[in-house]
Every structure is written in structure tokens, then in C-alpha cells.
Short mmCIF file of C-alpha atoms in Angstrom, two decimals:
data_model
loop_
_atom_site.label_atom_id
_atom_site.label_comp_id
_atom_site.label_asym_id
_atom_site.label_seq_id
_atom_site.Cartn_x
_atom_site.Cartn_y
_atom_site.Cartn_z
CA GLU A 1 -7.50 -52.69 31.96
CA ALA A 2 -9.46 -52.59 35.52
CA GLN A 3 -13.05 -51.37 34.59
CA VAL A 4 -16.93 -51.87 35.61
CA THR A 5 -18.67 -52.70 32.36
CA GLN A 6 -22.61 -51.93 32.24
CA ASN A 7 -24.61 -53.23 29.07
CA PRO A 8 -26.22 -51.94 27.40
CA ARG A 9 -25.79 -48.38 26.63
CA TYR A 10 -28.85 -47.40 25.79
CA LEU A 11 -32.13 -48.67 26.21
CA ILE A 12 -35.72 -48.15 25.24
CA THR A 13 -38.56 -50.01 26.28
CA VAL A 14 -42.29 -50.11 26.72
CA THR A 15 -44.25 -49.93 30.03
CA GLY A 16 -44.25 -53.08 31.98
CA LYS A 17 -41.80 -54.94 29.90
CA LYS A 18 -39.56 -56.55 32.27
CA LEU A 19 -35.56 -55.55 31.27
CA THR A 20 -32.27 -56.37 33.13
CA VAL A 21 -29.21 -54.12 33.00
CA THR A 22 -25.97 -56.15 33.30
CA CYS A 23 -23.13 -54.76 35.28
CA SER A 24 -19.76 -56.70 35.58
CA GLN A 25 -16.04 -55.57 37.24
CA ASN A 26 -12.93 -57.16 36.66
CA MET A 27 -11.31 -56.26 39.88
CA ASN A 28 -12.67 -58.81 42.61
CA HIS A 29 -14.22 -55.64 44.54
CA GLU A 30 -16.79 -56.97 47.08
CA TYR A 31 -18.92 -53.85 47.10
CA MET A 32 -21.15 -53.12 44.15
CA SER A 33 -23.91 -50.47 43.85
CA TRP A 34 -26.41 -49.22 41.59
CA TYR A 35 -27.13 -45.24 41.12
CA ARG A 36 -29.66 -43.54 39.02
CA GLN A 37 -29.27 -40.00 38.02
CA ASP A 38 -31.66 -37.52 37.43
CA PRO A 39 -31.30 -33.86 36.44
CA GLY A 40 -31.19 -31.32 39.43
CA LEU A 41 -30.73 -34.43 41.86
CA GLY A 42 -27.62 -35.83 41.71
CA LEU A 43 -26.77 -39.77 42.05
CA ARG A 44 -29.34 -41.62 44.07
CA GLN A 45 -28.70 -44.75 45.29
CA ILE A 46 -30.81 -47.79 43.94
CA TYR A 47 -29.41 -50.96 45.69
CA TYR A 48 -25.98 -52.37 46.86
CA SER A 49 -24.02 -55.33 47.88
CA MET A 50 -21.46 -55.65 50.19
CA ASN A 51 -20.88 -59.08 48.77
CA VAL A 52 -21.75 -62.46 47.31
CA GLU A 53 -25.61 -62.91 48.23
CA VAL A 54 -25.93 -60.00 50.31
CA THR A 55 -27.59 -57.25 49.06
CA ASP A 56 -29.79 -54.02 50.61
CA LYS A 57 -31.86 -51.11 49.50
CA GLY A 58 -30.45 -47.83 49.17
CA ASP A 59 -32.30 -44.93 48.76
CA VAL A 60 -34.81 -45.36 46.07
CA PRO A 61 -35.10 -49.13 46.02
CA GLU A 62 -39.00 -49.23 44.44
CA GLY A 63 -39.06 -51.04 41.33
CA TYR A 64 -35.92 -52.55 41.09
CA LYS A 65 -34.47 -55.77 41.80
CA VAL A 66 -31.07 -56.94 42.06
CA SER A 67 -29.11 -60.18 42.84
CA ARG A 68 -25.56 -61.07 43.24
CA LYS A 69 -24.66 -64.76 42.83
CA GLU A 70 -21.14 -64.15 41.65
CA LYS A 71 -18.85 -61.32 42.83
CA ARG A 72 -18.15 -60.06 39.83
CA ASN A 73 -22.02 -59.29 38.50
CA PHE A 74 -24.63 -57.27 39.89
CA PRO A 75 -27.32 -57.08 37.39
CA LEU A 76 -30.28 -54.09 37.82
CA ILE A 77 -33.71 -55.90 36.90
CA LEU A 78 -36.87 -53.87 36.38
CA GLU A 79 -40.04 -56.22 36.53
CA SER A 80 -42.13 -53.86 35.17
CA PRO A 81 -40.86 -50.99 34.08
CA SER A 82 -42.75 -47.03 34.14
CA PRO A 83 -41.63 -44.03 32.66
CA ASN A 84 -40.96 -42.37 36.21
CA GLN A 85 -38.02 -44.81 35.57
CA THR A 86 -36.44 -42.93 32.85
CA SER A 87 -32.98 -42.04 33.80
CA LEU A 88 -29.23 -42.77 33.86
CA TYR A 89 -28.14 -45.40 35.69
CA PHE A 90 -24.64 -46.39 36.75
CA CYS A 91 -23.14 -49.27 38.35
CA ALA A 92 -19.81 -48.75 40.79
CA SER A 93 -17.82 -50.90 42.47
CA SER A 94 -15.26 -50.57 45.53
CA SER A 95 -12.63 -52.62 46.86
CA SER A 96 -13.92 -52.67 50.31
CA THR A 97 -16.84 -51.44 52.29
CA ASP A 98 -14.63 -49.32 54.22
CA SER A 99 -15.95 -45.81 52.32
CA TYR A 100 -12.20 -44.87 52.03
CA TYR A 101 -11.94 -46.79 49.12
CA GLY A 102 -13.35 -44.96 45.97
CA TYR A 103 -15.80 -46.07 43.23
CA THR A 104 -15.09 -47.21 39.96
CA PHE A 105 -18.08 -46.39 37.95
CA GLY A 106 -19.72 -47.83 34.66
CA SER A 107 -20.09 -46.07 31.52
CA GLY A 108 -23.86 -45.49 32.48
CA THR A 109 -27.08 -47.00 30.68
CA ARG A 110 -29.60 -44.42 29.36
CA LEU A 111 -32.67 -45.92 29.96
CA THR A 112 -35.89 -44.68 28.04
CA VAL A 113 -39.66 -46.22 29.22
CA VAL A 114 -42.28 -44.92 26.92
CA LYS B 1 -29.99 -34.99 57.77
CA ASN B 2 -26.98 -36.00 55.85
CA GLN B 3 -26.47 -33.55 52.79
CA VAL B 4 -24.05 -32.39 50.47
CA GLU B 5 -24.47 -29.15 48.74
CA GLN B 6 -22.39 -27.53 45.90
CA SER B 7 -22.55 -24.11 44.57
CA PRO B 8 -22.54 -23.00 42.30
CA GLN B 9 -24.81 -24.92 39.99
CA SER B 10 -23.13 -23.81 37.02
CA LEU B 11 -20.21 -21.93 35.72
CA ILE B 12 -18.77 -20.36 32.87
CA ILE B 13 -15.02 -19.65 32.52
CA LEU B 14 -12.52 -18.61 29.52
CA GLU B 15 -9.82 -20.54 29.12
CA GLY B 16 -6.90 -20.42 31.07
CA LYS B 17 -8.37 -18.82 34.11
CA ASN B 18 -8.67 -20.39 37.40
CA CYS B 19 -12.02 -21.29 39.08
CA THR B 20 -13.03 -22.78 42.69
CA LEU B 21 -16.01 -24.96 43.36
CA GLN B 22 -17.76 -25.00 46.64
CA CYS B 23 -19.07 -28.04 48.75
CA ASN B 24 -20.60 -27.99 52.23
CA TYR B 25 -21.71 -30.86 53.82
CA THR B 26 -23.62 -31.86 56.90
CA VAL B 27 -22.82 -35.62 56.87
CA SER B 28 -21.79 -37.19 60.51
CA PRO B 29 -19.79 -39.05 61.26
CA PHE B 30 -17.79 -38.10 58.72
CA SER B 31 -15.45 -40.63 57.06
CA ASN B 32 -13.81 -38.77 53.91
CA LEU B 33 -15.00 -36.63 51.10
CA ARG B 34 -14.02 -37.04 47.35
CA TRP B 35 -14.19 -34.84 44.36
CA TYR B 36 -15.46 -36.64 41.00
CA LYS B 37 -15.04 -35.24 37.73
CA GLN B 38 -18.24 -36.50 35.18
CA ASP B 39 -18.03 -35.91 31.19
CA THR B 40 -21.70 -35.75 30.04
CA GLY B 41 -23.33 -39.12 29.89
CA ARG B 42 -20.24 -40.75 31.20
CA GLY B 43 -19.46 -42.48 34.52
CA PRO B 44 -18.00 -40.20 37.22
CA VAL B 45 -13.88 -40.21 37.74
CA SER B 46 -12.32 -39.57 40.78
CA LEU B 47 -10.48 -36.34 40.95
CA THR B 48 -8.90 -36.37 44.70
CA ILE B 49 -10.02 -38.24 47.97
CA MET B 50 -9.39 -36.84 51.75
CA THR B 51 -9.86 -38.00 55.18
CA PHE B 52 -10.66 -36.07 58.43
CA SER B 53 -6.83 -35.17 58.98
CA GLU B 54 -6.13 -34.36 55.56
CA ASN B 55 -6.83 -30.39 54.65
CA THR B 56 -5.51 -30.50 51.30
CA LYS B 57 -4.85 -32.69 47.92
CA SER B 58 -3.72 -32.16 44.54
CA ASN B 59 -4.10 -33.88 41.54
CA GLY B 60 -2.12 -32.04 38.48
CA ARG B 61 -4.25 -28.96 38.05
CA TYR B 62 -7.32 -30.16 40.42
CA THR B 63 -6.35 -28.71 44.40
CA ALA B 64 -8.74 -29.99 46.93
CA THR B 65 -9.16 -28.47 50.35
CA LEU B 66 -11.17 -29.48 53.51
CA ASP B 67 -12.25 -27.78 56.47
CA ALA B 68 -13.55 -30.57 58.63
CA ASP B 69 -14.40 -27.66 61.19
CA THR B 70 -16.95 -25.72 58.87
CA LYS B 71 -17.94 -28.84 57.14
CA GLN B 72 -16.75 -27.09 53.76
CA SER B 73 -14.66 -28.15 50.85
CA SER B 74 -13.19 -26.57 47.70
CA LEU B 75 -11.87 -27.37 44.46
CA HIS B 76 -9.18 -25.37 42.98
CA ILE B 77 -8.70 -25.70 39.33
CA THR B 78 -5.79 -23.91 37.74
CA ALA B 79 -5.16 -22.63 33.95
CA SER B 80 -8.54 -24.52 33.25
CA GLN B 81 -8.51 -26.15 29.73
CA LEU B 82 -11.38 -26.89 27.55
CA SER B 83 -10.92 -30.89 28.59
CA ASP B 84 -12.17 -29.51 31.90
CA SER B 85 -15.84 -28.69 30.87
CA ALA B 86 -17.73 -31.33 33.12
CA SER B 87 -19.58 -31.56 35.92
CA TYR B 88 -18.03 -32.14 39.28
CA ILE B 89 -19.49 -33.80 42.05
CA CYS B 90 -18.59 -33.74 45.85
CA VAL B 91 -19.15 -36.72 47.59
CA VAL B 92 -18.88 -37.48 51.59
CA GLY B 93 -18.60 -40.81 53.04
CA HIS B 94 -20.74 -41.68 55.69
CA ARG B 95 -18.58 -43.44 58.40
CA GLY B 96 -20.25 -46.50 59.65
CA THR B 97 -22.99 -47.00 57.01
CA TYR B 98 -21.12 -47.81 53.67
CA LYS B 99 -23.03 -44.79 52.52
CA TYR B 100 -21.78 -42.15 50.13
CA ILE B 101 -23.74 -38.80 49.80
CA PHE B 102 -23.37 -37.00 46.77
CA GLY B 103 -23.83 -33.53 45.63
CA THR B 104 -25.78 -32.46 42.64
CA GLY B 105 -22.56 -31.25 41.00
CA THR B 106 -21.20 -27.75 39.56
CA ARG B 107 -21.52 -27.96 35.56
CA LEU B 108 -18.68 -26.35 34.22
CA LYS B 109 -18.04 -24.53 31.09
CA VAL B 110 -14.72 -23.47 29.62
CA LEU B 111 -15.00 -21.47 26.87
CA ALA B 112 -11.97 -20.79 24.05
#
């Protein structure tokens, strides 16, 4: 089944403790992206990647890092999480950087930083 | 500024009734417009996509329209079902930048 898999689904952590949210897709998609979703603000792009070893900042990149060493994986790294990073996170992938091709979204990771 | 605005923010209807959700955008240059359905706590799922030259697209009981001149789109849901309860998000592609601009969504509740 074609899908984007995120792990974990739920995570509670403490301020300053580094964490990684994994994202993997099995569709051979070139384009991958991370979003956070907060009440009333909609989905905001954190980082995106157009191919292996090619990443760029989205609209809200502060406090996050990403890497794209393999085509299928696009982990999101929080080096020193803070409470304002408490949010619902989505990874998404697309077959092309031409924005006609829609995203396939993961199921989400609900992160709480205390 | 490239923006997507949706209305209403929330909507409650009775099962079996029709409803229409609105999306206005200022994204330019425009590439395409999608409507997504998002169940609570889940990832969005694409319902329809329209390019500049398309003014209507259907997917079962969902029909989307696009007026590229006025930069408006609507999503019409016919004969609503309880399972239609979700958030509906309008997303506009920004041509040439590989960026998608998301609306904040309309939360629909269908009551029995």
C-alpha cells in the first residue's frame, strides 16, 4: 500500500531533550515536506526537500533540522525542543516538484513539550 | 501577500442536507487548487484538484468549482453523511516556487 509513515504518533518530551520524528514513504517520491498544524493557523511548512541531499527552509524553520540522505526517508530533528513546538506534525510526499501533483500525507505526530 | 481564506470557519448541518464551503485566494501566479478532507488528528486526504483551465471537478458527492478570474473556489457536498464530519482545507499551488499555500480550513459537523 502506498503510504507515508511517521513515527511516533504521540510523543511527550521535556524542554531541551533532543528528539527525532521519522518519516518514510514507499512511493519513490522525490518531493517531501514537513508541516506543523496549530489551532486557527492551518498547516505551515517547516522544511522541504526536492531530492536526496537537497533541502530548503519553509515558512517556520526555526528550531528544526532535517536531512535527506535517502530518497524514502526525511526525518525531522528538534535539537532542543521548547514548549512552543508543541504541535501536530505532518510529513508529506509528492511525485514531482510540479505542484500539480498532490501530496500524500502521513498520519501525523502529536508532540507535547513540557 | 499570497493567502488563502476559507469561510465559514465552522458549519453544522443535518444529515442528508447539502452545504457549500468557500475559498478565496490571492496566490499569484496560480498553479492549481485542491480541496482536502482532514479527519480529526489524521493527515489530509485529497478530494479534488483543478488547474487554471478547469472550472469544475467532482468526486462522488463532492463537487468543486473554480473561478480563476475572481480567485474563488467552492466545495459543494451533496446529501451529507455523518462521515463527512471533518475539516475541509483549500490549498493553492504557487506556480514556479513548488509551494503550497494552505487555508485554515472549515470544520464541518454533520448531525443525525
